[in-house]
Each structure stands twice: as structure tokens, then as C-alpha cells.
Coordinates of C-alpha atoms and ligand atoms in Angstrom, one line a residue:
S38 CA 129.8 -111.0 -80.7
T39 CA 129.4 -114.6 -81.9
F40 CA 129.8 -118.0 -80.4
T41 CA 131.5 -120.4 -83.0
K42 CA 132.2 -124.0 -82.3
T43 CA 133.3 -126.8 -84.6
F44 CA 132.1 -130.2 -83.6
D45 CA 133.8 -133.4 -84.8
T46 CA 131.8 -136.1 -83.0
P47 CA 130.5 -139.5 -84.0
T48 CA 126.9 -138.0 -84.1
F49 CA 127.5 -134.4 -85.3
K50 CA 130.2 -132.9 -87.4
G51 CA 130.0 -129.2 -88.4
T52 CA 130.5 -125.6 -87.3
I53 CA 127.8 -123.6 -85.6
A54 CA 127.9 -119.9 -85.2
V55 CA 125.3 -118.0 -83.1
P56 CA 125.1 -114.3 -82.1
L57 CA 125.4 -113.9 -78.4
G58 CA 123.3 -110.8 -77.8
L59 CA 119.7 -110.3 -76.5
Y60 CA 117.1 -110.7 -79.3
I61 CA 114.9 -107.6 -78.9
N62 CA 112.8 -105.9 -81.5
G63 CA 114.2 -108.0 -84.3
E64 CA 117.8 -107.3 -83.5
F65 CA 120.6 -108.7 -81.4
V66 CA 121.5 -106.1 -78.8
V67 CA 124.0 -105.6 -76.0
P68 CA 122.4 -105.6 -72.5
V69 CA 121.9 -102.2 -70.9
E70 CA 123.9 -103.1 -67.8
G71 CA 126.5 -105.2 -69.9
G72 CA 125.8 -108.4 -67.9
T73 CA 127.1 -111.8 -69.0
L74 CA 126.6 -115.4 -68.0
D75 CA 128.7 -118.5 -68.5
V76 CA 127.5 -121.6 -70.3
V77 CA 129.1 -124.8 -69.0
N78 CA 129.5 -128.2 -70.7
P79 CA 128.2 -130.6 -67.9
A80 CA 130.2 -133.5 -69.5
T81 CA 133.4 -131.7 -68.6
G82 CA 132.4 -129.0 -66.1
K83 CA 134.3 -126.4 -68.3
V84 CA 132.9 -123.1 -69.5
V85 CA 132.0 -123.2 -73.2
T86 CA 131.3 -119.5 -73.7
S87 CA 130.0 -116.4 -72.0
I88 CA 126.8 -114.9 -73.4
A89 CA 124.9 -111.6 -72.9
A90 CA 122.6 -111.6 -69.9
G91 CA 119.7 -109.2 -69.6
T92 CA 118.3 -107.6 -66.5
K93 CA 115.2 -105.5 -65.6
A94 CA 116.1 -102.7 -68.0
D95 CA 116.3 -105.1 -71.0
I96 CA 113.0 -106.7 -70.1
D97 CA 111.5 -103.2 -70.1
I98 CA 112.8 -102.5 -73.6
A99 CA 111.6 -105.9 -74.8
A100 CA 108.1 -105.4 -73.3
K101 CA 107.7 -102.0 -74.9
A102 CA 108.8 -103.5 -78.3
A103 CA 106.4 -106.3 -77.8
K104 CA 103.6 -103.9 -77.0
K105 CA 104.3 -101.8 -80.0
A106 CA 104.4 -104.9 -82.3
Y107 CA 101.1 -106.1 -80.8
K108 CA 99.4 -102.9 -81.7
T109 CA 100.9 -102.3 -85.1
S110 CA 101.9 -105.6 -86.7
W111 CA 100.5 -108.6 -85.0
G112 CA 97.5 -109.3 -82.8
L113 CA 94.2 -108.4 -84.4
K114 CA 96.0 -106.6 -87.2
V115 CA 97.2 -109.9 -88.8
P116 CA 94.7 -112.5 -90.0
G117 CA 95.2 -116.0 -88.4
A118 CA 96.0 -117.5 -91.7
E119 CA 99.0 -115.1 -92.1
R120 CA 100.2 -115.9 -88.6
G121 CA 100.0 -119.6 -89.4
K122 CA 102.0 -119.2 -92.6
L123 CA 104.8 -117.5 -90.8
M124 CA 104.8 -120.1 -88.2
M125 CA 105.0 -122.9 -90.8
K126 CA 107.9 -121.1 -92.4
L127 CA 109.6 -121.0 -89.0
A128 CA 108.9 -124.7 -88.4
G129 CA 110.5 -125.4 -91.9
L130 CA 113.7 -123.4 -90.9
M131 CA 113.8 -125.3 -87.5
E132 CA 113.7 -128.5 -89.5
Q133 CA 116.6 -127.4 -91.7
H134 CA 118.7 -126.7 -88.6
I135 CA 117.6 -129.6 -86.5
A136 CA 121.1 -131.1 -86.2
E137 CA 122.6 -127.8 -85.0
F138 CA 119.8 -127.4 -82.4
A139 CA 120.4 -130.9 -81.2
A140 CA 124.2 -130.3 -80.9
L141 CA 123.8 -127.1 -79.0
D142 CA 121.4 -128.8 -76.5
A143 CA 123.7 -131.8 -76.1
L144 CA 126.5 -129.4 -75.4
A145 CA 124.9 -127.2 -72.8
N146 CA 122.4 -129.7 -71.3
G147 CA 124.4 -132.9 -71.5
K148 CA 121.6 -134.9 -73.0
A149 CA 122.3 -137.5 -75.6
Y150 CA 122.5 -135.8 -79.1
N151 CA 120.2 -138.5 -80.5
T152 CA 117.6 -137.8 -77.8
A153 CA 117.9 -134.0 -78.4
Y154 CA 117.5 -134.7 -82.1
S155 CA 114.7 -137.2 -82.3
R156 CA 112.7 -136.2 -79.2
D157 CA 113.2 -132.6 -78.1
N158 CA 113.7 -131.0 -81.5
K159 CA 111.5 -133.1 -83.7
G160 CA 108.9 -132.5 -81.0
A161 CA 109.5 -128.8 -81.0
I162 CA 109.0 -128.6 -84.8
A163 CA 105.8 -130.7 -84.6
V164 CA 104.5 -128.4 -81.9
M165 CA 105.2 -125.3 -84.1
Q166 CA 103.4 -127.0 -87.0
Y167 CA 100.4 -128.1 -84.9
Y168 CA 99.8 -124.6 -83.6
A169 CA 100.4 -123.1 -87.0
G170 CA 97.4 -125.1 -88.0
W171 CA 95.3 -123.6 -85.2
A172 CA 96.1 -120.0 -86.1
D173 CA 93.1 -119.6 -88.4
K174 CA 90.8 -121.6 -86.2
I175 CA 90.5 -119.5 -83.0
N176 CA 86.8 -119.3 -83.1
G177 CA 84.2 -118.1 -80.7
K178 CA 80.5 -119.2 -80.4
T179 CA 77.2 -117.8 -81.2
I180 CA 74.9 -118.3 -78.1
E181 CA 71.1 -118.5 -77.8
T182 CA 69.8 -116.0 -75.2
N183 CA 65.9 -116.1 -75.4
E184 CA 65.9 -112.3 -76.2
N185 CA 66.0 -110.2 -79.3
K186 CA 69.7 -110.4 -79.4
L187 CA 72.6 -111.7 -81.3
A188 CA 75.1 -112.9 -78.7
Y189 CA 78.5 -114.3 -79.5
T190 CA 82.0 -114.7 -78.1
R191 CA 85.4 -113.8 -79.5
H192 CA 88.6 -115.3 -78.4
E193 CA 91.0 -112.3 -78.5
P194 CA 94.7 -112.3 -77.8
I195 CA 95.8 -111.2 -74.4
G196 CA 98.5 -108.8 -75.7
V197 CA 102.1 -109.1 -74.5
V198 CA 102.8 -112.4 -72.8
G199 CA 105.9 -113.3 -70.7
Q200 CA 107.3 -116.8 -70.8
I201 CA 110.0 -118.4 -68.6
I202 CA 111.3 -121.9 -69.3
P203 CA 113.7 -124.5 -67.7
W204 CA 116.7 -126.4 -69.1
N205 CA 115.5 -130.0 -69.2
V206 CA 114.0 -130.0 -72.7
P207 CA 115.1 -126.6 -74.0
M208 CA 113.8 -126.4 -77.5
F209 CA 110.6 -128.4 -76.8
S210 CA 109.8 -126.1 -73.9
L211 CA 110.5 -123.0 -76.0
S212 CA 108.2 -124.2 -78.8
L213 CA 105.5 -125.3 -76.3
K214 CA 105.4 -121.7 -75.0
I215 CA 105.9 -119.7 -78.2
A216 CA 103.7 -121.6 -80.6
P217 CA 100.2 -121.3 -79.0
A218 CA 100.9 -117.7 -78.0
L219 CA 101.8 -116.7 -81.6
A220 CA 98.9 -118.7 -83.1
T221 CA 96.4 -116.8 -80.9
G222 CA 98.0 -113.4 -81.8
N223 CA 100.1 -112.5 -78.8
T224 CA 103.5 -110.9 -78.8
I225 CA 106.2 -112.5 -76.6
V226 CA 109.0 -111.8 -74.2
L227 CA 110.6 -115.1 -73.4
K228 CA 113.5 -116.0 -71.1
P229 CA 115.3 -119.3 -71.6
S230 CA 117.0 -121.0 -68.8
E231 CA 120.4 -119.5 -68.0
I232 CA 121.8 -123.1 -68.1
T233 CA 120.8 -123.8 -71.7
P234 CA 120.6 -120.6 -73.7
L235 CA 122.4 -121.5 -76.9
S236 CA 119.7 -123.2 -78.9
A237 CA 117.4 -120.3 -78.2
L238 CA 120.0 -118.0 -79.7
L239 CA 120.1 -120.1 -82.9
F240 CA 116.2 -119.9 -82.9
C241 CA 116.4 -116.1 -82.8
T242 CA 118.3 -116.1 -86.1
L243 CA 115.4 -118.1 -87.7
I244 CA 112.7 -115.7 -86.4
K245 CA 114.4 -113.0 -88.4
E246 CA 114.8 -115.2 -91.4
A247 CA 111.1 -116.4 -91.3
G248 CA 110.1 -112.8 -91.6
F249 CA 108.3 -112.1 -88.3
P250 CA 107.7 -108.3 -87.7
P251 CA 110.2 -106.9 -85.2
G252 CA 109.1 -107.1 -81.6
V253 CA 106.7 -110.1 -82.1
I254 CA 109.1 -112.5 -80.5
N255 CA 111.7 -111.2 -78.1
I256 CA 114.1 -113.6 -76.4
V257 CA 116.1 -112.3 -73.5
N258 CA 118.6 -114.5 -71.9
G259 CA 119.4 -113.9 -68.2
Y260 CA 119.1 -115.1 -64.7
G261 CA 115.8 -115.9 -62.9
A262 CA 116.1 -113.5 -60.0
T263 CA 116.7 -110.6 -62.3
A264 CA 115.4 -111.0 -65.9
G265 CA 112.8 -113.7 -64.8
Q266 CA 111.5 -111.6 -61.9
A267 CA 111.3 -108.6 -64.1
I268 CA 109.0 -110.5 -66.6
S269 CA 106.7 -111.5 -63.7
E270 CA 106.5 -107.9 -62.5
H271 CA 106.3 -105.9 -65.7
P272 CA 103.1 -103.9 -66.0
L273 CA 103.0 -104.1 -69.8
I274 CA 103.2 -107.9 -69.7
E275 CA 99.7 -109.1 -69.3
K276 CA 100.2 -112.8 -68.7
V277 CA 103.1 -115.0 -67.5
A278 CA 103.5 -118.7 -68.5
F279 CA 106.2 -120.6 -66.6
T280 CA 107.7 -124.0 -66.5
G281 CA 110.1 -124.9 -63.7
S282 CA 110.2 -125.7 -60.0
T283 CA 107.2 -125.3 -57.6
L284 CA 109.3 -122.9 -55.5
T285 CA 109.9 -120.6 -58.4
G286 CA 106.3 -120.9 -59.5
R287 CA 105.2 -119.6 -56.2
K288 CA 107.5 -116.6 -56.5
I289 CA 106.2 -115.9 -60.0
M290 CA 102.6 -116.0 -58.9
E291 CA 103.3 -113.6 -56.0
A292 CA 105.1 -111.2 -58.3
A293 CA 102.3 -111.4 -60.8
A294 CA 99.7 -110.8 -58.1
K295 CA 101.6 -107.8 -56.7
S296 CA 102.1 -106.1 -60.1
N297 CA 99.2 -106.0 -62.5
L298 CA 97.4 -109.2 -61.3
K299 CA 98.5 -110.9 -64.5
P300 CA 97.1 -114.4 -64.9
V301 CA 99.6 -117.3 -64.7
T302 CA 100.1 -120.7 -66.3
L303 CA 102.4 -122.8 -64.2
E304 CA 103.9 -126.2 -65.2
L305 CA 105.8 -127.3 -62.1
G306 CA 107.4 -130.2 -60.4
G307 CA 106.3 -133.8 -59.8
K308 CA 106.8 -136.9 -57.8
S309 CA 104.8 -139.3 -60.0
P310 CA 103.8 -142.7 -58.8
N311 CA 104.1 -145.8 -60.9
V312 CA 101.8 -148.5 -59.7
I313 CA 102.5 -152.1 -60.8
F314 CA 100.0 -154.8 -59.9
D315 CA 100.7 -158.6 -59.7
D316 CA 98.9 -159.3 -63.0
A317 CA 100.9 -156.8 -65.0
D318 CA 102.8 -157.8 -68.1
L319 CA 106.2 -157.9 -66.3
E320 CA 108.3 -157.3 -69.4
Q321 CA 106.3 -154.3 -70.4
A322 CA 106.1 -152.9 -66.8
V323 CA 109.9 -153.1 -66.4
K324 CA 110.5 -151.5 -69.8
W325 CA 108.2 -148.6 -69.1
A326 CA 109.4 -148.2 -65.5
I327 CA 112.9 -147.8 -66.8
H328 CA 111.8 -145.2 -69.3
G329 CA 109.6 -143.6 -66.7
I330 CA 112.4 -142.8 -64.3
Y331 CA 115.6 -142.8 -66.2
F332 CA 114.7 -141.1 -69.5
N333 CA 116.5 -137.7 -69.8
H334 CA 118.6 -138.7 -66.7
G335 CA 115.6 -138.5 -64.5
Q336 CA 115.3 -134.8 -65.3
N337 CA 111.6 -135.0 -66.2
C338 CA 108.8 -133.3 -64.4
S339 CA 106.7 -136.4 -65.0
A340 CA 109.4 -138.9 -64.0
G341 CA 107.9 -142.1 -62.4
S342 CA 110.1 -141.6 -59.3
R343 CA 108.0 -143.6 -56.8
I344 CA 107.6 -147.2 -58.0
F345 CA 104.9 -149.2 -56.1
I346 CA 105.1 -152.9 -56.7
Q347 CA 102.5 -155.4 -55.5
E348 CA 104.0 -158.1 -53.2
G349 CA 103.4 -161.1 -55.6
I350 CA 105.5 -159.6 -58.4
Y351 CA 108.0 -157.6 -56.2
D352 CA 111.0 -159.8 -56.3
K353 CA 110.8 -160.6 -60.0
F354 CA 110.1 -157.0 -61.0
L355 CA 113.0 -155.7 -58.8
E356 CA 115.4 -158.3 -60.3
Q357 CA 114.6 -157.4 -63.9
F358 CA 114.3 -153.6 -63.2
T359 CA 117.7 -153.7 -61.6
E360 CA 119.2 -155.6 -64.4
Q361 CA 118.0 -153.1 -67.0
A362 CA 119.0 -150.1 -64.9
R363 CA 122.5 -151.5 -64.6
E364 CA 122.8 -151.8 -68.3
I365 CA 121.9 -148.2 -69.1
K366 CA 124.6 -146.6 -71.2
V367 CA 125.9 -143.6 -69.4
G368 CA 128.5 -141.5 -71.2
D369 CA 129.4 -138.9 -73.7
P370 CA 126.3 -137.1 -75.0
F371 CA 127.7 -137.2 -78.6
S372 CA 128.3 -141.0 -78.6
P373 CA 125.6 -142.8 -80.7
D374 CA 124.7 -145.4 -78.0
T375 CA 124.5 -143.0 -75.0
Y376 CA 121.1 -143.1 -73.2
Q377 CA 122.2 -141.1 -70.2
G378 CA 124.6 -138.2 -70.2
P379 CA 125.7 -136.0 -67.2
Q380 CA 123.3 -134.2 -65.0
V381 CA 122.8 -130.7 -66.2
S382 CA 124.9 -128.7 -63.7
K383 CA 127.1 -128.8 -60.6
T384 CA 124.2 -127.5 -58.6
Q385 CA 121.9 -130.3 -59.7
F386 CA 124.6 -132.9 -59.4
E387 CA 125.2 -131.8 -55.8
R388 CA 121.5 -131.7 -55.0
I389 CA 121.0 -135.2 -56.3
M390 CA 124.0 -136.6 -54.4
G391 CA 122.6 -134.8 -51.3
Y392 CA 119.3 -136.7 -51.8
I393 CA 121.2 -140.0 -52.1
D394 CA 123.0 -139.3 -48.8
S395 CA 119.7 -138.4 -47.2
G396 CA 118.1 -141.6 -48.3
K397 CA 121.0 -143.6 -46.8
N398 CA 120.9 -141.6 -43.6
D399 CA 117.1 -142.1 -43.3
G400 CA 117.6 -145.9 -43.5
A401 CA 116.7 -146.7 -47.2
T402 CA 118.9 -149.2 -48.9
V403 CA 120.9 -148.4 -52.0
H404 CA 120.0 -151.4 -54.1
L405 CA 121.9 -150.1 -57.2
G406 CA 124.2 -147.2 -58.0
G407 CA 124.4 -144.2 -55.7
N408 CA 127.7 -142.9 -56.8
Q409 CA 129.3 -140.4 -59.2
I410 CA 130.8 -141.9 -62.4
G411 CA 134.3 -140.8 -63.2
Q412 CA 136.0 -137.6 -61.9
E413 CA 135.1 -135.2 -64.7
G414 CA 131.6 -133.7 -65.3
Y415 CA 128.4 -134.5 -63.5
F416 CA 127.7 -138.2 -64.2
I417 CA 125.6 -140.2 -61.7
Q418 CA 124.9 -144.0 -61.7
P419 CA 121.3 -145.0 -62.3
T420 CA 120.2 -145.5 -58.7
I421 CA 117.6 -147.6 -57.0
F422 CA 116.5 -147.3 -53.4
T423 CA 114.6 -150.0 -51.6
D424 CA 113.2 -150.1 -48.1
C425 CA 111.7 -146.6 -48.6
Q426 CA 109.3 -145.2 -46.1
P427 CA 106.5 -142.7 -46.9
N428 CA 108.0 -139.9 -44.7
M429 CA 111.6 -140.0 -46.2
K430 CA 112.8 -137.0 -48.1
I431 CA 113.7 -139.1 -51.1
V432 CA 110.1 -140.3 -51.3
R433 CA 108.5 -136.9 -50.7
E434 CA 110.6 -134.4 -52.6
E435 CA 111.4 -134.1 -56.3
I436 CA 115.0 -135.3 -56.9
F437 CA 115.1 -134.6 -60.6
G438 CA 117.8 -137.2 -61.2
P439 CA 118.3 -140.9 -62.0
V440 CA 117.0 -142.1 -58.6
A441 CA 114.1 -144.5 -58.2
C442 CA 112.3 -145.2 -54.9
V443 CA 110.9 -148.7 -54.9
M444 CA 108.1 -149.7 -52.4
K445 CA 106.0 -152.8 -51.9
F446 CA 102.2 -152.9 -51.4
K447 CA 99.5 -155.3 -50.7
T448 CA 96.1 -153.9 -51.8
E449 CA 94.6 -151.5 -54.3
D450 CA 93.1 -149.2 -51.6
E451 CA 96.4 -149.0 -49.8
V452 CA 98.4 -148.2 -52.9
V453 CA 96.0 -145.5 -54.1
E454 CA 96.3 -143.8 -50.7
Q455 CA 100.1 -144.0 -50.7
A456 CA 100.4 -142.8 -54.3
N457 CA 98.2 -139.8 -53.6
D458 CA 100.1 -138.9 -50.4
T459 CA 102.1 -136.1 -52.1
S460 CA 101.7 -132.4 -52.6
Y461 CA 102.3 -133.0 -56.3
G462 CA 99.9 -134.2 -59.0
L463 CA 101.5 -134.1 -62.4
A464 CA 101.3 -137.7 -63.7
A465 CA 100.8 -141.3 -62.6
S466 CA 101.1 -144.8 -64.2
V467 CA 99.3 -148.0 -63.5
F468 CA 100.2 -151.4 -64.9
T469 CA 97.6 -154.3 -64.8
K470 CA 95.9 -156.5 -67.3
D471 CA 92.5 -156.1 -65.5
I472 CA 90.8 -153.3 -67.5
D473 CA 88.3 -152.5 -64.7
R474 CA 91.1 -152.0 -62.2
A475 CA 93.2 -150.1 -64.7
I476 CA 90.5 -147.5 -65.2
R477 CA 89.4 -147.4 -61.6
V478 CA 93.0 -146.7 -60.4
A479 CA 93.7 -144.2 -63.2
H480 CA 90.7 -142.3 -62.1
A481 CA 91.5 -142.5 -58.4
L482 CA 95.1 -141.2 -58.8
E483 CA 95.3 -137.4 -58.3
A484 CA 97.2 -136.4 -61.4
G485 CA 96.8 -134.3 -64.5
T486 CA 97.9 -137.3 -66.7
A487 CA 97.2 -141.0 -66.0
W488 CA 99.1 -143.6 -68.1
I489 CA 97.7 -147.1 -68.3
N490 CA 100.4 -149.7 -69.2
C491 CA 102.8 -147.0 -70.3
A492 CA 104.7 -144.1 -68.8
N493 CA 106.2 -140.7 -69.6
Q494 CA 104.2 -140.2 -72.8
T495 CA 103.0 -137.0 -74.3
E496 CA 100.9 -136.4 -77.4
I497 CA 100.7 -132.9 -78.9
S498 CA 96.9 -133.3 -79.2
M499 CA 96.5 -134.2 -75.5
P500 CA 96.6 -131.7 -72.7
F501 CA 99.4 -131.8 -70.1
G502 CA 99.5 -130.2 -66.7
G503 CA 99.3 -130.6 -63.0
F504 CA 96.8 -131.2 -60.2
K505 CA 97.7 -129.9 -56.7
Q506 CA 101.1 -128.1 -56.5
S507 CA 102.2 -129.4 -59.9
G508 CA 100.7 -126.4 -61.6
I509 CA 97.9 -124.3 -63.0
G510 CA 96.6 -124.6 -66.6
R511 CA 97.3 -127.0 -69.4
E512 CA 99.8 -127.0 -72.2
L513 CA 99.8 -128.9 -75.5
S514 CA 96.6 -129.6 -77.4
E515 CA 93.6 -127.3 -78.0
Y516 CA 93.5 -126.5 -74.2
A517 CA 96.7 -124.5 -74.4
L518 CA 95.0 -121.9 -76.6
E519 CA 92.9 -120.9 -73.6
N520 CA 96.1 -119.8 -71.8
Y521 CA 96.6 -117.1 -74.5
T522 CA 93.1 -115.7 -75.2
N523 CA 90.6 -113.5 -73.5
V524 CA 87.0 -114.3 -74.1
K525 CA 84.9 -111.4 -75.0
A526 CA 81.1 -111.6 -74.8
V527 CA 79.4 -109.4 -77.5
H528 CA 75.6 -108.6 -77.0
V529 CA 73.9 -107.1 -80.1
N530 CA 70.5 -105.7 -79.6
I531 CA 68.3 -106.5 -82.6
Ligands
LIG823 P1 113.8 -123.3 -61.9 O1 112.5 -123.0 -61.3 O2 115.0 -123.1 -61.0 O3 114.0 -122.4 -63.1 C1 113.1 -122.3 -64.2 C2 113.2 -121.0 -64.9 O4 112.7 -120.0 -64.0 C3 114.6 -120.6 -65.3 O5 114.5 -119.9 -66.6 C4 115.0 -119.6 -64.2 O6 115.9 -118.7 -64.7 C5 113.7 -119.0 -63.9 N1 113.6 -118.4 -62.6 C6 114.3 -118.7 -61.4 N2 113.9 -117.9 -60.4 C7 113.0 -117.0 -60.9 C8 112.3 -116.0 -60.3 N3 112.4 -115.7 -59.0 N4 111.4 -115.3 -61.1 C9 111.3 -115.6 -62.4 N5 111.9 -116.6 -63.0 C10 112.8 -117.3 -62.2 O7 113.7 -124.7 -62.4 P2 114.8 -125.6 -63.2 O8 115.8 -126.0 -62.2 O9 115.3 -124.8 -64.4 O10 113.9 -126.8 -63.8 C11 113.6 -127.9 -63.0 C12 112.2 -127.8 -62.5 O11 111.3 -127.6 -63.6 C13 111.8 -129.1 -61.9 O12 111.1 -128.9 -60.6 C14 110.8 -129.7 -62.9 O13 109.8 -130.6 -62.3 C15 110.2 -128.5 -63.5 N6 109.6 -128.8 -64.8 C16 108.3 -128.9 -64.9 C17 107.7 -129.2 -66.2 C18 106.3 -129.4 -66.4 O14 105.8 -129.3 -67.5 N7 105.5 -129.5 -65.3 C19 108.6 -129.4 -67.3 C20 109.9 -129.3 -67.1 C21 110.5 -129.0 -65.8

């Protein structure tokens, strides 16, 4: 069956049709157990469509198809340049359909269409192109050994890799996973988030059109506890790469360890500090702090959710930050000036509102917002908490919503200690005009990414990933290729 929807919105007009099956071995198929899942529009709370949902039996079929494709029509059978060409073709098709991808993500995720278009999907295409360029540059080294020997390394594909992604940047996450795995010669079984499966289905139609051999990329929609768990456990799947919550990451690592000891790459949650010193450029610091926490409705793993402000600039910063947070345009994802749409789901909405209640109960002050907007859908006001203490739940746990916790500090030593007082370590920002302090603090913060005088930035050519419980391994850049290759050492006796 097919999902067809006609959009007549200020940002996107047109009809989109996507098949609703599981994409296995180059075909759309019906799930073995006939399962379905509902896709909900978070702007209205209403079901948009019901799609096919796979379970363990479907993952098994997909893994076998991927294994066969790896042995016969991908992996070491296909030169890197050929793989790169197909990937470039796929990127070109993604470009042709970018407006449709953005519309499907705005519909199921609730993010602004313009953001989905210009950030998520342009980013997804650029990632595909970047790794297409790497496909014929997966080189080993020759190594000196002081013996009569030729010694060299080869970076071989792992085989079948499993990939599990979340809902916050659906197409960007998908490309971030698929592109380096393809470039290095692996075949794939990927499960999108059950909350945002539609754009992945459109992507499946392009895999076919680009001409990938059947079984190279298999995309199986379904729930985490069934299809996701089956990917982590499957004996033919030799690696699992996951982006999502730390809780789920732990389950995946356990399942991977108990099955075939498959290696894991985990991109998990965060509670990133944003440290603003008295000598910062106030206007810039406010601008970036707004982007840091409120971009994508606060649904960013690297959101600057703990804002530490030095006492001399505190009042001025808070005034301007509050002013700008109040002006954020919250509304219909398809309206051209919307910055913030609804939160992604009822569950997330209730979770965030629960955190807001806990902040109030723990004695923090709601300085701005704190309430639902309207009666329909899952809209929440941009919210600022002041009077936050280090032991409060709102300061310690990832909220994944438009909620900033603001705290005052006196000295550099004190703020570095507070900023690092978290189990997470994904990203951190520091604002100051003092170059020595900027670098000293950036190095002292325990995070995989440190931003100086900016926030929430990624570059395709820069690695991204977590310290501590924010993850294992790096995505983006050349570093991501390591996630998908096995290094073989070859000793040749001369
Ligand atoms: P989630 O962990 O609930 O789900 C993520 C994915 O895992 C989904 O596809 C889900 O179906 C699947 N899943 C759930 N249970 C599973 C299980 N037992 N076994 C296998 N798969 C399972 O996370 P979410 O709510 O979709 O996403 C939000 C979280 O993702 C946040 O914590 C956020 O910080 C994190 N995130 C991290 C990054 C990063 O790069 N570090 C990027 C985006 C999101």
C-alpha cells in the first residue's frame, strides 16, 4: 500500500506518495507478522497514516539479504570508485526530492519545514556527497619492521552492519549512518525511529532508482523493543551503530555483548554546559545561547541546556536572553517564519512538562514560559529556569525540550567543576574575549566537542561524539570511517 498526501501550505505545495512496506532486498515487502505502527502529526495529535512495522522475523530476512549482497555484489567485490559513483547518484536524487523530504519530516516530526529543508536535508545530502568522495580513499599503510618483510595494513569492511536512529533529525541521522558504512563497503540493515519513518520510506524509493544492488541497503521500520532489539542481537550483523538515549544505548550494548560480541558505536544524550564569562561579547553570547538551547525545540543531543553566567554579566545577559526567548516564533511547522514547532510526541511533551513540574517542586523559579501553548498538538513555551541548584533533576537529567537552566558563577575554577559535574560529556561552549581563558576552559571541559564563542555547530569534516556516558566512537569526518572498517595486518616474508 501507499501513503499519499497533498500539501497546500505556504512553504510546500504538492502531492507525495510513498510505499508503506519494509524495504528488504531491493523490494517493498509486507512484514512477516503483519505488524503496523501509527504515524502522528504532533502539530495536531492526529494519526497521519499507519505503516508496516517489522519484527525479529523481518530483521532476520533483511540480515540474510544483506549478508548475501555483501558477499556477491558489494564489499570487496565492488571497487571504491564504483561505490562512490552510486552514492553520488543517490545524493543527486536526494537533492531532486529535497522539498518532499522536508515536508515529510515537518509532518511527522513537527520541525519547521524551512529547518528540515535547509539544515537536516541539505546536511544529509552533503554528508552523502562527502562520504562518496571517501569511497576510493580507504587506504591502509605500509609499515617499516626492521625485518625482511613487507608489512602493510588493509582497512576492510566489517560486513553487515546494523544501524538504529532517533527522530530529532531524521534524514540527517540516516545519512550520517548510511554514508560512511556504504563508502567503506558494508551492507546495511537500518531501523528509523518509529516516530518519523516517512522520509526514510521516500529514501528507499531512491535507493532503487540509484541502482544499488538488492540487499545492500535494507530499511526496516518498526519499534525499538522488537525490531531494534533484533538488530542488536542478530548473529549475522557484525556491528551496531546507534543514536538515541543513553538508556537505550546501554540495552544495545548488553544485547551486542550477549550475542556475537559485535562492536558498538553509540551517540547518546547530553546535558551540555554553556559558560559565559563577564568579558564575553554579550550580543553574540545571547544569540548563540538562544540557538544552543532552543534550536530544534531543544531536541538536540548537544543542546546547551545548562547556562552558567558569571556574576558581573548575569543581570544583563538574563534580560536579553529572556527577551529573545520570548520572541521565538512558535507555531505551524509549515509557516515560513516558524522557528519552533510542536515537541515530537505526546510522550515527549508529557516528559518535558513533568520536568517543568519537578523544577518548580524542587524550588527553581520559572523565569519565562513553563506552559503548553494552545489545546491542540504538543507545543511548549520556550522556558527559562533560574535559581537552579546542582542536585535538581532539571539540572542533572536531559530534558530534550525548550527548557534552559540558568546559573550564576563567580570564578573559572568553580564553573569548570560545576560544568563537569554530569554523567554526560557530549559538548560544551565557552564565551570570553580572553583567548588564553577560552582555550584553557575549552580543554578543561569534559566533552567531545568544545565550542568557543559559538554553540551547537557541526562540520561534516569534524568529528562528533561523546565523552563519558554520551557515547562511544565518533561520527562525521574521516574518524567515522573507523567505525565501519576492520584493520588487517599483512606480513609478507621476503
Ligand atoms: P530512544 O533511545 O528512545 O530511541 C532511539 C532509537 O532506538 C529508536 O529508533 C528506537 O526505536 C530504538 N530503540 C528503542 N529501544 C530499543 C532497544 N531496546 N533496542 C534497540 N533499539 C531500540 O531515543 P529517542 O527518544 O528516539 O531520541 C532522543 C535521544 O537521542 C536523546 O537522549 C538524545 O540526546 C539522543 N540523541 C543523541 C544524538 C547524538 O549524536 N549523540 C543525536 C540525536 C539524539
